[in-house]
Short mmCIF file of C-alpha atoms in Angstrom, two decimals:
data_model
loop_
_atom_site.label_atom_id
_atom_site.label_comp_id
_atom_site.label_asym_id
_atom_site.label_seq_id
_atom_site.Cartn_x
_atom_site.Cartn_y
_atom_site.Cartn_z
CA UNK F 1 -26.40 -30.17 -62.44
CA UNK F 2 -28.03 -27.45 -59.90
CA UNK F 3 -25.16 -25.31 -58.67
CA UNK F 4 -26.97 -26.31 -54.64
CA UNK F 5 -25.43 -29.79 -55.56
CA UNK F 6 -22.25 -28.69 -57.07
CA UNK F 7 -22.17 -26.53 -53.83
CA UNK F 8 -21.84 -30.07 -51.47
CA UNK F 9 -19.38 -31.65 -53.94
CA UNK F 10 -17.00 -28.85 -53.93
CA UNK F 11 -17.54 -28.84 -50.42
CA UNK F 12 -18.34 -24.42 -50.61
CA UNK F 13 -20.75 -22.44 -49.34
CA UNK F 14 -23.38 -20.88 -52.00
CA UNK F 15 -24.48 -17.57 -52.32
CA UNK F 16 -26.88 -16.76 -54.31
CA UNK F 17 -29.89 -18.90 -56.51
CA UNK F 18 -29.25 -22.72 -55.91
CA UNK F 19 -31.33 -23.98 -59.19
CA UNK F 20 -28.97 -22.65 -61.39
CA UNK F 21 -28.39 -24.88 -63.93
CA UNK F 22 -24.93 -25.99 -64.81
CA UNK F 23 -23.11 -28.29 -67.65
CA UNK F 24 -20.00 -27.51 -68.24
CA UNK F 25 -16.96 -26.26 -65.74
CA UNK F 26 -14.94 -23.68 -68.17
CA UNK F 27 -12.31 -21.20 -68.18
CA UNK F 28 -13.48 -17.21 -68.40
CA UNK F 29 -12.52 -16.57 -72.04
CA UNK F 30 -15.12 -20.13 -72.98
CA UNK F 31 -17.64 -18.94 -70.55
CA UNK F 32 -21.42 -19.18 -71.85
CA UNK F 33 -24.55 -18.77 -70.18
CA UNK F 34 -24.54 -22.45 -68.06
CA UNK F 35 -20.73 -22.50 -67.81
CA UNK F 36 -19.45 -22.24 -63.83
CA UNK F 37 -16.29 -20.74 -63.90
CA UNK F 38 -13.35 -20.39 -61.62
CA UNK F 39 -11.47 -17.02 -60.95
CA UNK F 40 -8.53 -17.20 -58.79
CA UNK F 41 -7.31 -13.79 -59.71
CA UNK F 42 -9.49 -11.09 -57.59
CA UNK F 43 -8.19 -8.68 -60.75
CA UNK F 44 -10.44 -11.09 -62.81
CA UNK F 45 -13.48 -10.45 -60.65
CA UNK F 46 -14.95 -7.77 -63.37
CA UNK F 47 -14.36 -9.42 -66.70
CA UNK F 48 -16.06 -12.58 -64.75
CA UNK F 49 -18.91 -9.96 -63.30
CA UNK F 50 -19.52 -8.99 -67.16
CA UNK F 51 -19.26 -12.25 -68.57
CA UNK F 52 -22.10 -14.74 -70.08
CA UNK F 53 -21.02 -17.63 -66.96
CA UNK F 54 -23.85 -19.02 -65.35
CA UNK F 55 -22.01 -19.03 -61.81
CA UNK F 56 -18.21 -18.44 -60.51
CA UNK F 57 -16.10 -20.09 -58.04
CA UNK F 58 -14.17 -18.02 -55.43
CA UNK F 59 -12.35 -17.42 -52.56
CA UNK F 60 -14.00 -16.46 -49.43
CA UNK F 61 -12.08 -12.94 -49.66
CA UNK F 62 -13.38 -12.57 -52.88
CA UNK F 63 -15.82 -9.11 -53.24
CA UNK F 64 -19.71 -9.38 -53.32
CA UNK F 65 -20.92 -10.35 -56.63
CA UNK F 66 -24.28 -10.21 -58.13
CA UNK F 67 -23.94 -13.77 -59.83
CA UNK F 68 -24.82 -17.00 -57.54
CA UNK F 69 -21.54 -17.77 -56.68
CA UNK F 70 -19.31 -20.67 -54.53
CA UNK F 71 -17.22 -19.62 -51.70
CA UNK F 72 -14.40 -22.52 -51.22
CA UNK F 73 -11.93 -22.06 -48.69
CA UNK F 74 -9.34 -24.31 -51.06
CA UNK F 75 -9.62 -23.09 -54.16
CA UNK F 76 -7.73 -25.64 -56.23
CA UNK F 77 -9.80 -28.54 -54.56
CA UNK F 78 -13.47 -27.43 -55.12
CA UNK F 79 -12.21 -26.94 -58.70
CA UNK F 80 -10.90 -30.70 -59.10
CA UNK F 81 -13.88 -32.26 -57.50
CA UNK F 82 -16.19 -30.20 -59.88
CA UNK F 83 -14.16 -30.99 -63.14
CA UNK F 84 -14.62 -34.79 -61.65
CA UNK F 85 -18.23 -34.60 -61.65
CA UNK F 86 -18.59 -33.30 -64.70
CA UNK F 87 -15.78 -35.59 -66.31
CA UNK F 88 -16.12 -39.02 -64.38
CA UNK F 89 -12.85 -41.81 -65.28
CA UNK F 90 -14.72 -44.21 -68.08
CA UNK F 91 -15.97 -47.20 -67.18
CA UNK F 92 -13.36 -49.97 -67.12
CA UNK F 93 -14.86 -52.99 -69.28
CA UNK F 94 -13.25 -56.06 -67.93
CA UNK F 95 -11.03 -58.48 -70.41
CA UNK F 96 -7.97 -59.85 -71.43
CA UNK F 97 -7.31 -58.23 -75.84
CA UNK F 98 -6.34 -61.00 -78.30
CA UNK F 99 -2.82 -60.49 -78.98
CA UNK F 100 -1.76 -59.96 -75.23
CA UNK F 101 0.69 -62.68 -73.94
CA UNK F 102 -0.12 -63.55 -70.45
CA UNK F 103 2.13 -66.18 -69.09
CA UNK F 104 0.28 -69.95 -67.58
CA UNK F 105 1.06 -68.89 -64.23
CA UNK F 106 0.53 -65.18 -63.88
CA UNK F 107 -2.52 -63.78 -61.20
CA UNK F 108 -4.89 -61.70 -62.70
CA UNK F 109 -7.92 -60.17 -60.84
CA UNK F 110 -11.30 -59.65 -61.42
CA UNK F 111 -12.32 -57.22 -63.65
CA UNK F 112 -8.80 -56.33 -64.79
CA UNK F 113 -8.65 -55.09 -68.45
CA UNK F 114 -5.11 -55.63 -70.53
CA UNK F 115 -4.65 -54.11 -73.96
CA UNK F 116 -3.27 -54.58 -77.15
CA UNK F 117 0.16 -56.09 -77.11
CA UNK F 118 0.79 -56.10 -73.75
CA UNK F 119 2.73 -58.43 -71.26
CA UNK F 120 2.21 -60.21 -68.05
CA UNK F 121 5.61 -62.39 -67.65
CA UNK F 122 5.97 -65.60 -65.24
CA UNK F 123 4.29 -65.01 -61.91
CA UNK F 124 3.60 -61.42 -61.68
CA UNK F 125 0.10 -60.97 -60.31
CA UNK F 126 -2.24 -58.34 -61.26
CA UNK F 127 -5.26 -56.80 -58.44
CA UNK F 128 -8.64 -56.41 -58.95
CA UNK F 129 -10.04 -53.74 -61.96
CA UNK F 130 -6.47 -52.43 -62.75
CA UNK F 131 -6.18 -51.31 -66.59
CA UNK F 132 -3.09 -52.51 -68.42
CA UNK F 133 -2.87 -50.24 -71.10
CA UNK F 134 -1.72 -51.44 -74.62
CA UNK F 135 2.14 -52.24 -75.40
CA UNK F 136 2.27 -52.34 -71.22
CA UNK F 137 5.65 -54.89 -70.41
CA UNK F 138 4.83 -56.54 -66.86
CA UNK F 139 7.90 -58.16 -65.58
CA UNK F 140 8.21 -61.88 -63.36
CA UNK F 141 7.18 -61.69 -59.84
CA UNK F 142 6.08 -57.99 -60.57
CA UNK F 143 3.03 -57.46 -57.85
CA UNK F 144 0.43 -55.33 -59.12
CA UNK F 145 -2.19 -53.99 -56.79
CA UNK F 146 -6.15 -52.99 -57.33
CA UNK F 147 -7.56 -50.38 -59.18
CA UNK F 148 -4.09 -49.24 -61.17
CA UNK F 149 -4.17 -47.77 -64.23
CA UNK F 150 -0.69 -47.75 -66.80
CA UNK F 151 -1.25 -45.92 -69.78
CA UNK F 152 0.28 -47.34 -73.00
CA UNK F 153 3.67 -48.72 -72.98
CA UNK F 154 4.72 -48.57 -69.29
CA UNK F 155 7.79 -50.67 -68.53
CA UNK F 156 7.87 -52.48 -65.02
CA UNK F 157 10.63 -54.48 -64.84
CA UNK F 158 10.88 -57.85 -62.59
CA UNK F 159 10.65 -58.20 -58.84
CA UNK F 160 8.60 -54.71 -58.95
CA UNK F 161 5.67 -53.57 -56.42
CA UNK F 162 2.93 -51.41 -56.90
CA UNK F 163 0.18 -50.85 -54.54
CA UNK F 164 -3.54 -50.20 -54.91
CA UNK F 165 -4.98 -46.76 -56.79
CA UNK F 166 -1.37 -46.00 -58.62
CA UNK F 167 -1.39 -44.34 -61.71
CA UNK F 168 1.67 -44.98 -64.44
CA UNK F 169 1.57 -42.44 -67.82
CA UNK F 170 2.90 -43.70 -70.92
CA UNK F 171 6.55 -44.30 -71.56
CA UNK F 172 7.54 -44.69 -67.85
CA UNK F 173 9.61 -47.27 -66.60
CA UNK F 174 9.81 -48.61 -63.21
CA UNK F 175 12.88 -51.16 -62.17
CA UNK F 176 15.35 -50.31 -64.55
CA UNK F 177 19.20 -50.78 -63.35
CA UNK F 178 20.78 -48.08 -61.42
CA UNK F 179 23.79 -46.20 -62.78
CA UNK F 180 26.16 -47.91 -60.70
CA UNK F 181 29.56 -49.09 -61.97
CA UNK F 182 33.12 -49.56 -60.55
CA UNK F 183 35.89 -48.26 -62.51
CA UNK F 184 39.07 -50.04 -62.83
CA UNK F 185 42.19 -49.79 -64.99
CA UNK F 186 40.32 -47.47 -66.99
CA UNK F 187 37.46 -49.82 -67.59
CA UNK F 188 33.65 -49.53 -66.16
CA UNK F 189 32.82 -52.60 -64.39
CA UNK F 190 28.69 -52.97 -64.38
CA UNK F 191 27.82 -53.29 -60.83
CA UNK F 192 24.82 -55.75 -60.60
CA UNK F 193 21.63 -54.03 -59.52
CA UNK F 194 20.40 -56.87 -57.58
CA UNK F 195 17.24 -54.76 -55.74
CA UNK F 196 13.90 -53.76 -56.58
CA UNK F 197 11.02 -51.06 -56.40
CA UNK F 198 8.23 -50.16 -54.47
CA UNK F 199 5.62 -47.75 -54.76
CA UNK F 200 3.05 -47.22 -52.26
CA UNK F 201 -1.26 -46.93 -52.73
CA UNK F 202 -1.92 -43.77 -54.58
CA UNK F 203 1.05 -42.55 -56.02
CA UNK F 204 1.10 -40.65 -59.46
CA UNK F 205 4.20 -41.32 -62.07
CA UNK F 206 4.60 -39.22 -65.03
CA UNK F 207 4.97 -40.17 -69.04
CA UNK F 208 9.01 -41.11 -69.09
CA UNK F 209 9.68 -41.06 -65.62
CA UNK F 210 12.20 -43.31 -64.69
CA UNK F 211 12.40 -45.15 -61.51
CA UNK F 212 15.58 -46.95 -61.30
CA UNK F 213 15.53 -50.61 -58.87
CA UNK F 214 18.04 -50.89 -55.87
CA UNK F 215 21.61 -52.04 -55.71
CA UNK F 216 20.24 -53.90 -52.53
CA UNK F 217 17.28 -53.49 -50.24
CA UNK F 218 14.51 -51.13 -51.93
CA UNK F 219 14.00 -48.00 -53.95
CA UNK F 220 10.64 -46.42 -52.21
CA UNK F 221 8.02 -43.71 -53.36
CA UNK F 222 5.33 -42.97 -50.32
CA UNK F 223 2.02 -43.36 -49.95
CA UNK F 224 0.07 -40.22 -52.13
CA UNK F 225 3.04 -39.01 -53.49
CA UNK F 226 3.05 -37.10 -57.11
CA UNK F 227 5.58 -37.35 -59.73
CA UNK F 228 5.89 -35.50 -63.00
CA UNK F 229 6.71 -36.23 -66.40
CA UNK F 230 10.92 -36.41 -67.17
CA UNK F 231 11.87 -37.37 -63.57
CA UNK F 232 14.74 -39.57 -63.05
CA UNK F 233 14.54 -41.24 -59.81
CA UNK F 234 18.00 -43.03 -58.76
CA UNK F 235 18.77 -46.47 -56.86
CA UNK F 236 17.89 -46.70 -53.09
CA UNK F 237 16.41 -43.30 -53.00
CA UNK F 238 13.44 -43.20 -50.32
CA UNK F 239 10.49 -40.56 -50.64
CA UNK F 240 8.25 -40.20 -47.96
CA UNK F 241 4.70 -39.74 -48.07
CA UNK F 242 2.87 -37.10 -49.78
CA UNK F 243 5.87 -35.36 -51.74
CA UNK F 244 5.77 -33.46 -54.98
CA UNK F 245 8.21 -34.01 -57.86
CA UNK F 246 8.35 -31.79 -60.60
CA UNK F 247 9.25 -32.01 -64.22
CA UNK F 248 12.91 -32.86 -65.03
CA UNK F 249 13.94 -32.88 -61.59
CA UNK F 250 16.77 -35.58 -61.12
CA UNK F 251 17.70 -37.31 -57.65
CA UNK F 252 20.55 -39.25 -57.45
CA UNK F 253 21.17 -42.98 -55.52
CA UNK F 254 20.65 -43.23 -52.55
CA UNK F 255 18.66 -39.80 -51.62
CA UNK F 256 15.96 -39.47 -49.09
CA UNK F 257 13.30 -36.96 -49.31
CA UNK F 258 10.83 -36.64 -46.37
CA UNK F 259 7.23 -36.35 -46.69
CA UNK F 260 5.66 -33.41 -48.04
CA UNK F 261 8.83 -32.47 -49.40
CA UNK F 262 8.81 -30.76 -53.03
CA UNK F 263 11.25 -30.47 -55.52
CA UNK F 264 10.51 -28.32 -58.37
CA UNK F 265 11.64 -28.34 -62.02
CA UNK F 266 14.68 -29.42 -63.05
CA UNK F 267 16.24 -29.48 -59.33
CA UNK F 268 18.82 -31.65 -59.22
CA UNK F 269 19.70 -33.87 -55.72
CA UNK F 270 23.30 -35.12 -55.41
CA UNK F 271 23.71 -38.25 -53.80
CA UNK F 272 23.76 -39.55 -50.20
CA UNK F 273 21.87 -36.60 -49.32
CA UNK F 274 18.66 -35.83 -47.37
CA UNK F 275 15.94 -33.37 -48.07
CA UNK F 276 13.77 -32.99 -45.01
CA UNK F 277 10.52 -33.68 -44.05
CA UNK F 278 8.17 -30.12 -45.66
CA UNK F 279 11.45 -29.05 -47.27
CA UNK F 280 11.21 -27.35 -50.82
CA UNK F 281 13.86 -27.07 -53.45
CA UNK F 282 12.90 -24.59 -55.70
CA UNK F 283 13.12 -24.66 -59.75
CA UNK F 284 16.84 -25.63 -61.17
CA UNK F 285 17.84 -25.59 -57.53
CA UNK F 286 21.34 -27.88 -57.34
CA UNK F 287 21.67 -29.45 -54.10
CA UNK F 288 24.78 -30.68 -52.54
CA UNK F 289 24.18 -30.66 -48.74
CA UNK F 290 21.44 -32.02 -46.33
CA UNK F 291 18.34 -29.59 -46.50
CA UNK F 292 16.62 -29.27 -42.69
CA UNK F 293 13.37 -29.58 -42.79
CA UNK F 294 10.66 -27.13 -43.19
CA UNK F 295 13.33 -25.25 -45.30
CA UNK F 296 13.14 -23.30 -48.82
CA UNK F 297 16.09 -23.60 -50.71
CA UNK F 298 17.10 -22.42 -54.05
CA UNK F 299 20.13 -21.35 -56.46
CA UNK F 300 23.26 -23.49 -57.28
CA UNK F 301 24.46 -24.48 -55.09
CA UNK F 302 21.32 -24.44 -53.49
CA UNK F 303 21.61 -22.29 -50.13
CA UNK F 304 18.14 -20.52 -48.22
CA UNK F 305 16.49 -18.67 -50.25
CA UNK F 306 16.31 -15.63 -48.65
CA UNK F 307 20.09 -15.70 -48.89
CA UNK F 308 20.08 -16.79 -52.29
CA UNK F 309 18.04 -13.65 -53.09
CA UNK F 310 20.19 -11.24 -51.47
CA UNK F 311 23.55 -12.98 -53.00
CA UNK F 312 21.33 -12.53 -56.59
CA UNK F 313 20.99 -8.61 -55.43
CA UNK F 314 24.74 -8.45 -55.11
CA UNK F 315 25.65 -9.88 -58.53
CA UNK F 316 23.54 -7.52 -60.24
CA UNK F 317 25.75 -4.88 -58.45
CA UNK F 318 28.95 -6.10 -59.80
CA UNK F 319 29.16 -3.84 -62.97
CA UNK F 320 28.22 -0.89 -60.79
CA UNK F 321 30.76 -1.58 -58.28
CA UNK F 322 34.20 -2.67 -60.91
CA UNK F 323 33.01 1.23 -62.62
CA UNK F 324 33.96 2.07 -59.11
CA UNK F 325 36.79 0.36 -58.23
CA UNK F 326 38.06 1.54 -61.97
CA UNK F 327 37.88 4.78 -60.89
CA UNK F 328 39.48 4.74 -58.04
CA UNK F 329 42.58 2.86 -59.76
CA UNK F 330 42.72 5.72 -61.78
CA UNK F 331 41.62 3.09 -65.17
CA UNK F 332 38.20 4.43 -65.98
CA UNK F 333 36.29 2.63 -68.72
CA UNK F 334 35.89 4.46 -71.92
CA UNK F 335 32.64 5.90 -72.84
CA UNK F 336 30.45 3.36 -74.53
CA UNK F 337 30.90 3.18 -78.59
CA UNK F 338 34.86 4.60 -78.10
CA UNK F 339 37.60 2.24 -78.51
CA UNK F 340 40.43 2.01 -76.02
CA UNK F 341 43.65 3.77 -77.10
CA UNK F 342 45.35 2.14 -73.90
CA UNK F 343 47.26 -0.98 -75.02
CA UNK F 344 48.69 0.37 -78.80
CA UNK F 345 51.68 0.18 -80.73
CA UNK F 346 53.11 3.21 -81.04
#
């Protein structure tokens, strides 16, 4: 493509020639002479300068250059809508494969493909030009909406709802009980799970993400919200619109997050608890208290990070401060590599 057009999807200003010709959006170590290529990294702005690329992509602070280059005030997004052009989604070819079992009275759509092996159980209803992928288990009642794609092997259990545009990665499983149980005389009493799930138009679930149903009422991921690979999602937890949820991060029943809220990896939510509305929780950040929102929390347990930080600078002073305290006890340590004579039979 001419870089001019690349220049209106990426939504960036051009500098430079406009009838460049591009194929291929790379990184700078694979760049060649009709690569466009992206540097973030002002530090990078030589090597790219020197290299064989075609064109770059940069930041409006970015220097001058002397190759045609794009100025896009959001970086990240000019990239993702030029790797799109260049890498459209394949073209969905309608039909139902052989050996999948759809039940008599399930809904399917127009132009909805279903793979290998896969399941559609008694009245669940699939929208228009959604792509079961193969091994896929659709539960009874489930309600599937338009232009969904599950990768191989997702798991939606019954009474589950999906809206329009969702994506599902392999492995993930949405509706599964909650861990809920009632303990008595020293035996574990299953409590019935008797809810289910919804997830709202656009959301993103990663490859063994678990979404677990309701004990009653609903379990609910937003509108445009993201989640990553290895996320456990409890019962009756609510996430509002637009949130980001990061690799391994676990959130217990009954959690709400507000919109535009992020947790990143491998935080941990207890239960019962809110995270606000913009809030972050930063990575392995253990949360045991209501986070305001708007605020950036990390360490366990998790506190503001600013006064996480400072708490971090104080352990690291520990060692310096017991030498001190030693020595004013009059009970110095012994230089490294002696041993102690203190504490010997005589």
């Amino acid at each position: 493509m001419k870089l001019a057009h690349l220049a209106r999807l990426a939504r960036a200003d051009l500098v430079g020639e406009g009838d460049v010709e591009i194929v291929a959006v790379t990184d700078l170590e694979h760049a060649h002479p009709h690569a466009l290529v992206m540097v973030a990294d002002s530090r990078q702005v030589p090597a790219a300068e020197a290299s064989p690329a075609a064109a770059l992509l940069v930041s409006p602070s970015a220097p001058a250059m002397t190759k045609p280059t794009l100025r896009a005030a959001n970086l990240r997004a000019a990239f993702a809508r030029l790797l799109w052009a260049f890498a459209p989604p394949a073209q969905v070819e309608a039909g139902v494969h052989p050996t999948a079992v759809i039940a008599p009275d399930a809904e399917v759509g127009p132009g909805v493909q279903i793979g290998p092996h896969a399941i559609v159980d008694a009245g669940a209803a699939i929208g228009a030009r959604t792509v079961i992928g193969a091994g896929t288990a659709i539960g009874a009642r489930a309600r599937i909406g338009a232009d969904c794609l599950f990768h191989p092997r997702v798991t939606v259990y019954p009474g589950s709802i999906i809206g329009d545009r969702v994506i599902i990665h392999s492995g993930a499983v949405v509706g599964s009980d909650g861990f809920g149980y009632a303990t008595e005389d020293g035996v574990h009493l299953k409590i019935p799970h008797l809810g289910h799930v919804v997830i709202e138009d656009d959301v993103e679930i990663g490859a063994n993400t678990t979404v677990d149903r309701a004990t009653l009422g609903q379990t609910r991921i937003g509108r445009g919200t993201k989640v990553d690979n290895l996320v456990q999602v409890g019962h009756n937890v609510v996430i509002g619109e637009g949130a980001f949820i990061v690799a391994q991060a676990g959130i217990a029943g009954s959690v709400t997050i507000g919109p535009g809220a992020i947790l990143a990896g491998q935080a941990g939510i207890g239960d019962h608890l809110t995270i606000g509305a913009g809030a972050r929780v930063l990575a392995q950040g253990g949360v045991t208290k209501d986070v305001p929102a708007g605020v950036t929390v990390s360490g366990y347990p998790a506190r503001a990070h600013r006064e996480q930080l400072r708490l971090e600078a104080e352990i690291r002073r520990l060692p310096e401060l017991l030498a001190r305290i030693e020595a004013l006890e009059g009970h110095t340590a012994d230089p490294p590599g002696r041993r102690s004579s203190r504490g010997r039979r005589s």
